[in-house]
PDB file of C-alpha atoms in Angstrom:
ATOM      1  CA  UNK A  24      89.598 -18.076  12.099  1.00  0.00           C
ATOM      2  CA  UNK A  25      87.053 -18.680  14.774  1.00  0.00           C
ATOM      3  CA  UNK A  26      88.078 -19.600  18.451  1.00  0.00           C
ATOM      4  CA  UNK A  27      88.389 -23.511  18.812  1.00  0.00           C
ATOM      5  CA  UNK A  28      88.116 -25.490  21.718  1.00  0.00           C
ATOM      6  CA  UNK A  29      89.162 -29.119  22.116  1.00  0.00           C
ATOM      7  CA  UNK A  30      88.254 -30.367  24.908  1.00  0.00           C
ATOM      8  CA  UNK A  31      86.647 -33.389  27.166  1.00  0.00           C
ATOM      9  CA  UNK A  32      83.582 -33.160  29.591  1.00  0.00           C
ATOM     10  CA  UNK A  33      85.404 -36.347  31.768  1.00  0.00           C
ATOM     11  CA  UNK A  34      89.060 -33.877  32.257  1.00  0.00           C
ATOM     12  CA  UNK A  35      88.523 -31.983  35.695  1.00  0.00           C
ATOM     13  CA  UNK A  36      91.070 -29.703  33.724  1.00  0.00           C
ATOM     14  CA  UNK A  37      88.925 -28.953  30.140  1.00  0.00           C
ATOM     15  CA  UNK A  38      86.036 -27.629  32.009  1.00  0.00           C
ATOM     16  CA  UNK A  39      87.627 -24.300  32.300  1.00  0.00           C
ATOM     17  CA  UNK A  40      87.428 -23.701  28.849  1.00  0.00           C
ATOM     18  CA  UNK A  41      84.007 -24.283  28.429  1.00  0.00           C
ATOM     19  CA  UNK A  42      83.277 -21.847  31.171  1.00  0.00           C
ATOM     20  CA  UNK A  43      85.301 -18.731  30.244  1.00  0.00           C
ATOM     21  CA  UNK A  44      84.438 -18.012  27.408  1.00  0.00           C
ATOM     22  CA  UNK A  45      80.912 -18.312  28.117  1.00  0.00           C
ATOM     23  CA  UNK A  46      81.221 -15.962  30.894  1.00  0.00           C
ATOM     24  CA  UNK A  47      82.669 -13.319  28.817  1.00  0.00           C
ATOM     25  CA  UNK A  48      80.378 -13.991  26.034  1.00  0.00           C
ATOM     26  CA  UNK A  49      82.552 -15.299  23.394  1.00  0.00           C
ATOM     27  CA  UNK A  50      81.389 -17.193  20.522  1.00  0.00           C
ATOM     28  CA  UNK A  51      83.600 -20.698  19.997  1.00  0.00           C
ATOM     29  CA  UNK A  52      83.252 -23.995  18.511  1.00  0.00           C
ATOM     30  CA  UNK A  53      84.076 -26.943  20.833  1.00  0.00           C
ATOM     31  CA  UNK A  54      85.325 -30.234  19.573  1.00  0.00           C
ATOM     32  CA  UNK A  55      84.783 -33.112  22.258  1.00  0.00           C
ATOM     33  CA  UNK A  56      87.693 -35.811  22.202  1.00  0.00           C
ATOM     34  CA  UNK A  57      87.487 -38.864  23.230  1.00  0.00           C
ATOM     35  CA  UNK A  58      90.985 -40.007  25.051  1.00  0.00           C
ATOM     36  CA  UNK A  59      90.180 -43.449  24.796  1.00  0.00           C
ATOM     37  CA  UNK A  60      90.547 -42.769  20.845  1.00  0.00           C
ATOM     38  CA  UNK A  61      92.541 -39.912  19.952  1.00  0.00           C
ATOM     39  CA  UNK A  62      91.666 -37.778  16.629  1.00  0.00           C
ATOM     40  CA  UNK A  63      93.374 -37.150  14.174  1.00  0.00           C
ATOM     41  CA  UNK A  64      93.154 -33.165  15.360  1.00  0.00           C
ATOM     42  CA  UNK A  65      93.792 -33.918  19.182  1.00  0.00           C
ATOM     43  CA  UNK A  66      97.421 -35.581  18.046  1.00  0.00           C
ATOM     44  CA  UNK A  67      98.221 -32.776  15.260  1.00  0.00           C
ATOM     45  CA  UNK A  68      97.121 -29.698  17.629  1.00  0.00           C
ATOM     46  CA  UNK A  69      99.309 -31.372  20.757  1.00  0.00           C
ATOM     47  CA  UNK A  70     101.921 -33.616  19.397  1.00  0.00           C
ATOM     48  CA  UNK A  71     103.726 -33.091  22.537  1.00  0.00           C
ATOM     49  CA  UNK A  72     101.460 -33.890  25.751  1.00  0.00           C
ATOM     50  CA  UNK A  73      98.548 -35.051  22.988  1.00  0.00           C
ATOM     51  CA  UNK A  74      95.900 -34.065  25.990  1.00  0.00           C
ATOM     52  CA  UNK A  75      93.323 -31.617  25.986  1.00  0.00           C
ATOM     53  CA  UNK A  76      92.254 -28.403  26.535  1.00  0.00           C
ATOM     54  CA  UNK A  77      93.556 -26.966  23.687  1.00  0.00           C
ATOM     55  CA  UNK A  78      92.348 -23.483  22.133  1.00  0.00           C
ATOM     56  CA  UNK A  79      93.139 -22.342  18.660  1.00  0.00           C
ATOM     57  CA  UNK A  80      92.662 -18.509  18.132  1.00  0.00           C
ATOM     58  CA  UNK A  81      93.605 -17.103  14.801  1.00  0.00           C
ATOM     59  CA  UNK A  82      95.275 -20.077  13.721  1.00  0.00           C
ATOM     60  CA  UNK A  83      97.587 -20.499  16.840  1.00  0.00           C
ATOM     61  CA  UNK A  84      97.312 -22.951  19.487  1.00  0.00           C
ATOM     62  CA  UNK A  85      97.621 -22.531  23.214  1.00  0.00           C
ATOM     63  CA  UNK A  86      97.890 -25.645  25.393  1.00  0.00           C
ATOM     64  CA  UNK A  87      97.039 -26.388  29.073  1.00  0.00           C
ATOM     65  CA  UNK A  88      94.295 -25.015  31.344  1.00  0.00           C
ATOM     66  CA  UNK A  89      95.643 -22.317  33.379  1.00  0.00           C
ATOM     67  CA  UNK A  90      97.833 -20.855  30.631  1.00  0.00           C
ATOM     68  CA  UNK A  91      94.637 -21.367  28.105  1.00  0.00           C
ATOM     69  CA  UNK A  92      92.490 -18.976  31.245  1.00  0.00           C
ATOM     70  CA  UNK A  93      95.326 -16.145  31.298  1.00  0.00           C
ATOM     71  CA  UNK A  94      95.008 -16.261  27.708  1.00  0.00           C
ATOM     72  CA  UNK A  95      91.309 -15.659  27.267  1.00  0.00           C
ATOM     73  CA  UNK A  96      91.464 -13.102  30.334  1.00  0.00           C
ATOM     74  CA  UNK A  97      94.548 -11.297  28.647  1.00  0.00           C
ATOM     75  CA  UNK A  98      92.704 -11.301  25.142  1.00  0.00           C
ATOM     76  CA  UNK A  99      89.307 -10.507  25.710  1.00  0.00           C
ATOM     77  CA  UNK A 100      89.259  -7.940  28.575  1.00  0.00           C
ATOM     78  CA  UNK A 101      85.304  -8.425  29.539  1.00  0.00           C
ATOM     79  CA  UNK A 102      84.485  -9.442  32.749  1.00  0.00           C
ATOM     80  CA  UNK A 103      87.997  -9.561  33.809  1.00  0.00           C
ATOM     81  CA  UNK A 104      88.478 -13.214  36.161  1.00  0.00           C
ATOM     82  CA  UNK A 105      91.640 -11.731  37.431  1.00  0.00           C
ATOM     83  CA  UNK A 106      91.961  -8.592  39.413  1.00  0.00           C
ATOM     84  CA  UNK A 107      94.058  -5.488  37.929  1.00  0.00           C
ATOM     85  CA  UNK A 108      96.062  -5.251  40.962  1.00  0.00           C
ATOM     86  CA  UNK A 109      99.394  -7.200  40.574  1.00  0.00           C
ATOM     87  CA  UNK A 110      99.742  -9.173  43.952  1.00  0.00           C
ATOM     88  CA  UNK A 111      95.714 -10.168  43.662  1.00  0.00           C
ATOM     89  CA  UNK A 112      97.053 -11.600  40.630  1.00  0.00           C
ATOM     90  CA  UNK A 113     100.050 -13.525  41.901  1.00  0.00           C
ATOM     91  CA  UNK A 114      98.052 -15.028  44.845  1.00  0.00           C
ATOM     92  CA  UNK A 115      95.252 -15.886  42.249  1.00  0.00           C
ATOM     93  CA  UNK A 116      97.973 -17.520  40.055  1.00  0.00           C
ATOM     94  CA  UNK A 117      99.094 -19.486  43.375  1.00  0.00           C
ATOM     95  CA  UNK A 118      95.187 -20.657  44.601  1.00  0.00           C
ATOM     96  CA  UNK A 119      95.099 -22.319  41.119  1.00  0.00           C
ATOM     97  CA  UNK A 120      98.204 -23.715  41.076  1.00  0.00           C
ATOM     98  CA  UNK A 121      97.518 -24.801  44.576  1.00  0.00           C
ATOM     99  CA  UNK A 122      94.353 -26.306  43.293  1.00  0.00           C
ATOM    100  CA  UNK A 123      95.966 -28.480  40.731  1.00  0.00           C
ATOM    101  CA  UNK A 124      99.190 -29.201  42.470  1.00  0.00           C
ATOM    102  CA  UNK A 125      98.126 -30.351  46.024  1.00  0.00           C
ATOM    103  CA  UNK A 126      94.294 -30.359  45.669  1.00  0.00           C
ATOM    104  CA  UNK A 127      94.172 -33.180  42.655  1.00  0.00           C
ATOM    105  CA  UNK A 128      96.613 -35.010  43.633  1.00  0.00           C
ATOM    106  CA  UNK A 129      95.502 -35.556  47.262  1.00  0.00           C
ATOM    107  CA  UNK A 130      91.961 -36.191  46.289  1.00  0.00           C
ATOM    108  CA  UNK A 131      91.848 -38.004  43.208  1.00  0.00           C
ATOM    109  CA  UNK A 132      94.773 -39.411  42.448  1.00  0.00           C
ATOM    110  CA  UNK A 133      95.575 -39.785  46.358  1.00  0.00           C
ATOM    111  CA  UNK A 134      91.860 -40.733  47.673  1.00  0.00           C
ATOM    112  CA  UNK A 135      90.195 -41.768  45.087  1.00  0.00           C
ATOM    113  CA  UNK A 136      92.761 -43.830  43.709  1.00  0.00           C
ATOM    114  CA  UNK A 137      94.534 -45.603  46.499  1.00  0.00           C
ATOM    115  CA  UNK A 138      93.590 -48.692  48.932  1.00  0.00           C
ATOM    116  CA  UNK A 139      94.312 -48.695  52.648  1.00  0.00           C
ATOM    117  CA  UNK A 140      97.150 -47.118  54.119  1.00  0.00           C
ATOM    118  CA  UNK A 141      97.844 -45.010  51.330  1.00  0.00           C
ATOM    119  CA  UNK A 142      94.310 -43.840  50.955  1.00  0.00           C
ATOM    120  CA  UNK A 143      94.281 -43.016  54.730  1.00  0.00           C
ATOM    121  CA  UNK A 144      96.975 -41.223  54.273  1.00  0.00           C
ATOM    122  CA  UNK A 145      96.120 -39.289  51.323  1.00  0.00           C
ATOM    123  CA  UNK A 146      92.828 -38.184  53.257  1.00  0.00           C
ATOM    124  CA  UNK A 147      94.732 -36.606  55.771  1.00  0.00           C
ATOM    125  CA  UNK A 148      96.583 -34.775  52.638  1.00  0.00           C
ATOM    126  CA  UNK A 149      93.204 -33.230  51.046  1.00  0.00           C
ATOM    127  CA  UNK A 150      91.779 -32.370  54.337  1.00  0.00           C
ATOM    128  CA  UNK A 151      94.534 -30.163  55.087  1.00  0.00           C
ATOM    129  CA  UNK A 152      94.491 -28.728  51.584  1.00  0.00           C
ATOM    130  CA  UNK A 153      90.473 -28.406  51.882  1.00  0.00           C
ATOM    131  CA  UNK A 154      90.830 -26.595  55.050  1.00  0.00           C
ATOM    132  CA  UNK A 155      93.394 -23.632  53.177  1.00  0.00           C
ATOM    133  CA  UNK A 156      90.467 -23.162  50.971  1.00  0.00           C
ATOM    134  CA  UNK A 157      88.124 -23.149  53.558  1.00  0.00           C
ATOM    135  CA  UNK A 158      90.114 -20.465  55.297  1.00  0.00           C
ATOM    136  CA  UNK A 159      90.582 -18.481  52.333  1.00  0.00           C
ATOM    137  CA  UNK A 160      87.353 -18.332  51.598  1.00  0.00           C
ATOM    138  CA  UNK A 161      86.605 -16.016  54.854  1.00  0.00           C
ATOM    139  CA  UNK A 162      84.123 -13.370  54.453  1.00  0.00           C
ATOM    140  CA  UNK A 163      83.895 -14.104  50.803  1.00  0.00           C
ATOM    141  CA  UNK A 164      80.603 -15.473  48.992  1.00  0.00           C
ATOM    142  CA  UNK A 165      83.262 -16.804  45.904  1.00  0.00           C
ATOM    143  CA  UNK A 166      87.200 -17.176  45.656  1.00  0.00           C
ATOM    144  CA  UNK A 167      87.024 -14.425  43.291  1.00  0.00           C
ATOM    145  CA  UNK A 168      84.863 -11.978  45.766  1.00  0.00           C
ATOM    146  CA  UNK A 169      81.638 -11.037  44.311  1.00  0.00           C
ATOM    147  CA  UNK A 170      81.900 -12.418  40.781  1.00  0.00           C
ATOM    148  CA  UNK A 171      83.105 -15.871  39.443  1.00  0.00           C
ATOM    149  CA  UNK A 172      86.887 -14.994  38.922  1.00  0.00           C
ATOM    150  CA  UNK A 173      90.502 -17.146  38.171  1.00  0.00           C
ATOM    151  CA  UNK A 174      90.413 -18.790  40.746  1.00  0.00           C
ATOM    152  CA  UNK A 175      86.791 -20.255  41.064  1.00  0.00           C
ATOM    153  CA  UNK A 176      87.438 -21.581  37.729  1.00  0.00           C
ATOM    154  CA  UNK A 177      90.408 -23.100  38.940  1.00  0.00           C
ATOM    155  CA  UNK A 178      88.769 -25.398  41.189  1.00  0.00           C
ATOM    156  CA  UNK A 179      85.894 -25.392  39.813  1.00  0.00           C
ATOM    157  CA  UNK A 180      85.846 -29.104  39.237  1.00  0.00           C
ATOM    158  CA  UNK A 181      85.101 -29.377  43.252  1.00  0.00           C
ATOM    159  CA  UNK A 182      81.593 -28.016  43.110  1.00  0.00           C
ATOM    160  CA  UNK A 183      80.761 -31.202  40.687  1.00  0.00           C
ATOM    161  CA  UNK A 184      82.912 -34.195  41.006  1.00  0.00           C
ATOM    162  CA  UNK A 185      83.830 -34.398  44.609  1.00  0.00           C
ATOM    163  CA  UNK A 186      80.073 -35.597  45.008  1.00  0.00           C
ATOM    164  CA  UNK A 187      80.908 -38.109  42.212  1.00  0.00           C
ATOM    165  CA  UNK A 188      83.778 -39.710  44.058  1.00  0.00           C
ATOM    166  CA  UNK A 189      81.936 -39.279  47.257  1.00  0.00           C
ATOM    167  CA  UNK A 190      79.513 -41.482  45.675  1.00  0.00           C
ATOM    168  CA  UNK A 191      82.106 -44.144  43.924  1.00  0.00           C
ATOM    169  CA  UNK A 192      84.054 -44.565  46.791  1.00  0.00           C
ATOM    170  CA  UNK A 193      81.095 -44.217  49.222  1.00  0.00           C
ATOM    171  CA  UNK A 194      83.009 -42.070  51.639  1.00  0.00           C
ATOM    172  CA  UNK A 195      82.393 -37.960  52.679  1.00  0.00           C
ATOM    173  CA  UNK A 196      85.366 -35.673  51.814  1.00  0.00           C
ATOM    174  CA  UNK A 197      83.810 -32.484  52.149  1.00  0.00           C
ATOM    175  CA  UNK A 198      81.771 -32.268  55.279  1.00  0.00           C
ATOM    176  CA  UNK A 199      79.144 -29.084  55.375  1.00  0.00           C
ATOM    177  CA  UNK A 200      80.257 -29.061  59.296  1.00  0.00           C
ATOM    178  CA  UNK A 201      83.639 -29.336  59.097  1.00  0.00           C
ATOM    179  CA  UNK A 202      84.053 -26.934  55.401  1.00  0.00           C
ATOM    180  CA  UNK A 203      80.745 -24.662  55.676  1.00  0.00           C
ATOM    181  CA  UNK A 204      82.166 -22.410  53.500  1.00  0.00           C
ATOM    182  CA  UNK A 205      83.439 -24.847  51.089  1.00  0.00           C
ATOM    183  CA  UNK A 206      80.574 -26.704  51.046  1.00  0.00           C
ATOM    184  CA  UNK A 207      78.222 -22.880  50.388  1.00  0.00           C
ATOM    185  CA  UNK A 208      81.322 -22.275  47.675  1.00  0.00           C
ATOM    186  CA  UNK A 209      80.810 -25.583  45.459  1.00  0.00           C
ATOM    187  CA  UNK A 210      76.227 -25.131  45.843  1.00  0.00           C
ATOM    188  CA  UNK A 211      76.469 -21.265  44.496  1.00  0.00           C
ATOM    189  CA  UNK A 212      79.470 -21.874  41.863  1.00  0.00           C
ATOM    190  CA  UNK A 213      77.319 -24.739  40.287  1.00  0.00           C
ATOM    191  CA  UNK A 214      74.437 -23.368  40.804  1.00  0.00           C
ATOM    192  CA  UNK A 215      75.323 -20.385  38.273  1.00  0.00           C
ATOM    193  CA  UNK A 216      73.529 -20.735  35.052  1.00  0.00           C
ATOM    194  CA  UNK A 217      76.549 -20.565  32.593  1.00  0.00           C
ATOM    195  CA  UNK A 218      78.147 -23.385  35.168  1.00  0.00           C
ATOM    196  CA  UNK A 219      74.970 -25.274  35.901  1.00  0.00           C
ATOM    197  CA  UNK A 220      74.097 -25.538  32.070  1.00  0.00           C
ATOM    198  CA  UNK A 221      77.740 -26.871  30.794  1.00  0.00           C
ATOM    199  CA  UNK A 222      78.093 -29.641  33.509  1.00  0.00           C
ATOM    200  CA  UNK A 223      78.951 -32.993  31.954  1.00  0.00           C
ATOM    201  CA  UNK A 224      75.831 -35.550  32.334  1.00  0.00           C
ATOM    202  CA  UNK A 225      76.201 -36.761  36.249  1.00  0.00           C
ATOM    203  CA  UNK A 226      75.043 -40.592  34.935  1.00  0.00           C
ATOM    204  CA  UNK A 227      77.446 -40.722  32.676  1.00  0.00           C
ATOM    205  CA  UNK A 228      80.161 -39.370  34.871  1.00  0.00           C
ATOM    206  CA  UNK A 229      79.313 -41.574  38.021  1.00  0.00           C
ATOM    207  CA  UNK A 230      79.957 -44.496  35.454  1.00  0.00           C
ATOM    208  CA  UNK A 231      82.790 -43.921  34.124  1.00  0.00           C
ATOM    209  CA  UNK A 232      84.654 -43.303  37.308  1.00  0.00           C
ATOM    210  CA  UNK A 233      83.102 -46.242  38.750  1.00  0.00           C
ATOM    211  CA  UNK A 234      84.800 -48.432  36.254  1.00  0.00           C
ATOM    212  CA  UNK A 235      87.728 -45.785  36.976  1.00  0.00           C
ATOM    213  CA  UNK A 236      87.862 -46.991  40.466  1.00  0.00           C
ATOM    214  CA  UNK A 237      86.985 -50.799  39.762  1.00  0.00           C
ATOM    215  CA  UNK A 238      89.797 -51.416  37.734  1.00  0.00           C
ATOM    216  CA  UNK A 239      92.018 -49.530  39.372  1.00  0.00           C
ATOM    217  CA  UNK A 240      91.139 -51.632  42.974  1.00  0.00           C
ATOM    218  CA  UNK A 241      90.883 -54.273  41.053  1.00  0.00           C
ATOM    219  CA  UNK A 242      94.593 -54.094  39.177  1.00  0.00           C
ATOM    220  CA  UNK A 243      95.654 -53.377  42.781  1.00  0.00           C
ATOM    221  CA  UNK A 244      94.535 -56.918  44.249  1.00  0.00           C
ATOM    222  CA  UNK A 245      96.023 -58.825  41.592  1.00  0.00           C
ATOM    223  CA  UNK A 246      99.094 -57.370  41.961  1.00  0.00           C
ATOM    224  CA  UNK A 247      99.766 -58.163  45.330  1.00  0.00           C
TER     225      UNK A 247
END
């Protein structure tokens, strides 16, 4: 049975894998869900969290980003995206858990998300997580040295839809003075062919989080 992919251009989270397996040349069909309207497949594959990414390999299914990335790594052993040394590995499972855990919550469902005093507050948040990446990023050109690796992957989503929300919510988050680095991270990472050629279209994107953010403002006014 071929490698399957259902997945979602709009998830932060399904972009992943889209990119690894390109980057380790593996041949895949992808099925594009739409959330708004479940399939059929989506709610058979994933009874439990029905969400994307989900990969089917050989007839079994594997469920949720970062366990779907170890998985391709572990299974197809080209162009390795995490390092054969066992404590490179830990911290690379830690940046992406880091990523998802503090990163995505302070920025989009902290800043992008939230009026007033709680969006103050959760700009604070991701500028303090922004600046650990910063700093880890010392004397390195990518998070996973000289090659796209785990970890790039893992935050990928930065190097394309900060500028989205930056643009939605009409507010900088990450400053090319304040995160250099960061900021020379999230231009070469998209700017890589396999990355720059599977980005969802930026119209449609800026759109749909636009009436993201309008509704959710606007569900926040009437319920005061």
């Amino acid at each position: 049975m071929p490698v399957v992919g259902l997945v979602v251009h709009e998830c932060l989270f399904a972009l992943r894998i889209v990119w690894a397996p390109k980057i380790k040349g593996i041949e895949y069909e992808t099925i594009f869900e739409d959330l708004s309207n479940k399939s059929p497949s989506l709610l058979h594959y994933n009874p439990v969290h029905k969400k994307v990414p989900i990969l089917i390999h050989n007839g079994k299914l594997i469920v949720e980003s970062l366990v779907i990335l170890e998985y391709i790594d572990e299974t197809w052993k080209e162009t390795s995206l995490l390092s054969e040394d066992l404590y490179e590995r830990a911290m690379a499972r830690f940046w992406a858990k880091f990523g998802d855990d503090k990163v995505v919550t302070s920025i989009f469902q902290g800043f992008f998300l939230k009026e007033g005093k709680e969006k103050k507050k959760a700009m604070v948040e991701a500028m303090k997580h922004l600046q650990f990446l910063e700093d880890k990023l010392k004397g390195k050109r990518l998070f996973g040295g000289e090659r796209i690796g785990f970890v790039d992957l893992a935050l990928g989503w930065l190097a394309n839809f900060i500028s989205i929300f930056e643009e939605v919510v009409g507010l900088k988050i990450v400053d090319e003075d304040k995160f250099p680095l960061l900021s020379e991270w999230m231009k070469e990472f998209s700017d890589s062919p396999i990355i720059k050629d599977n980005w969802p279209p930026q119209d449609k994107m800026i759109a749909k989080f636009h009436a993201l953010y309008d509704a959710t403002i606007a569900a926040a006014a009437a319920s005061k």
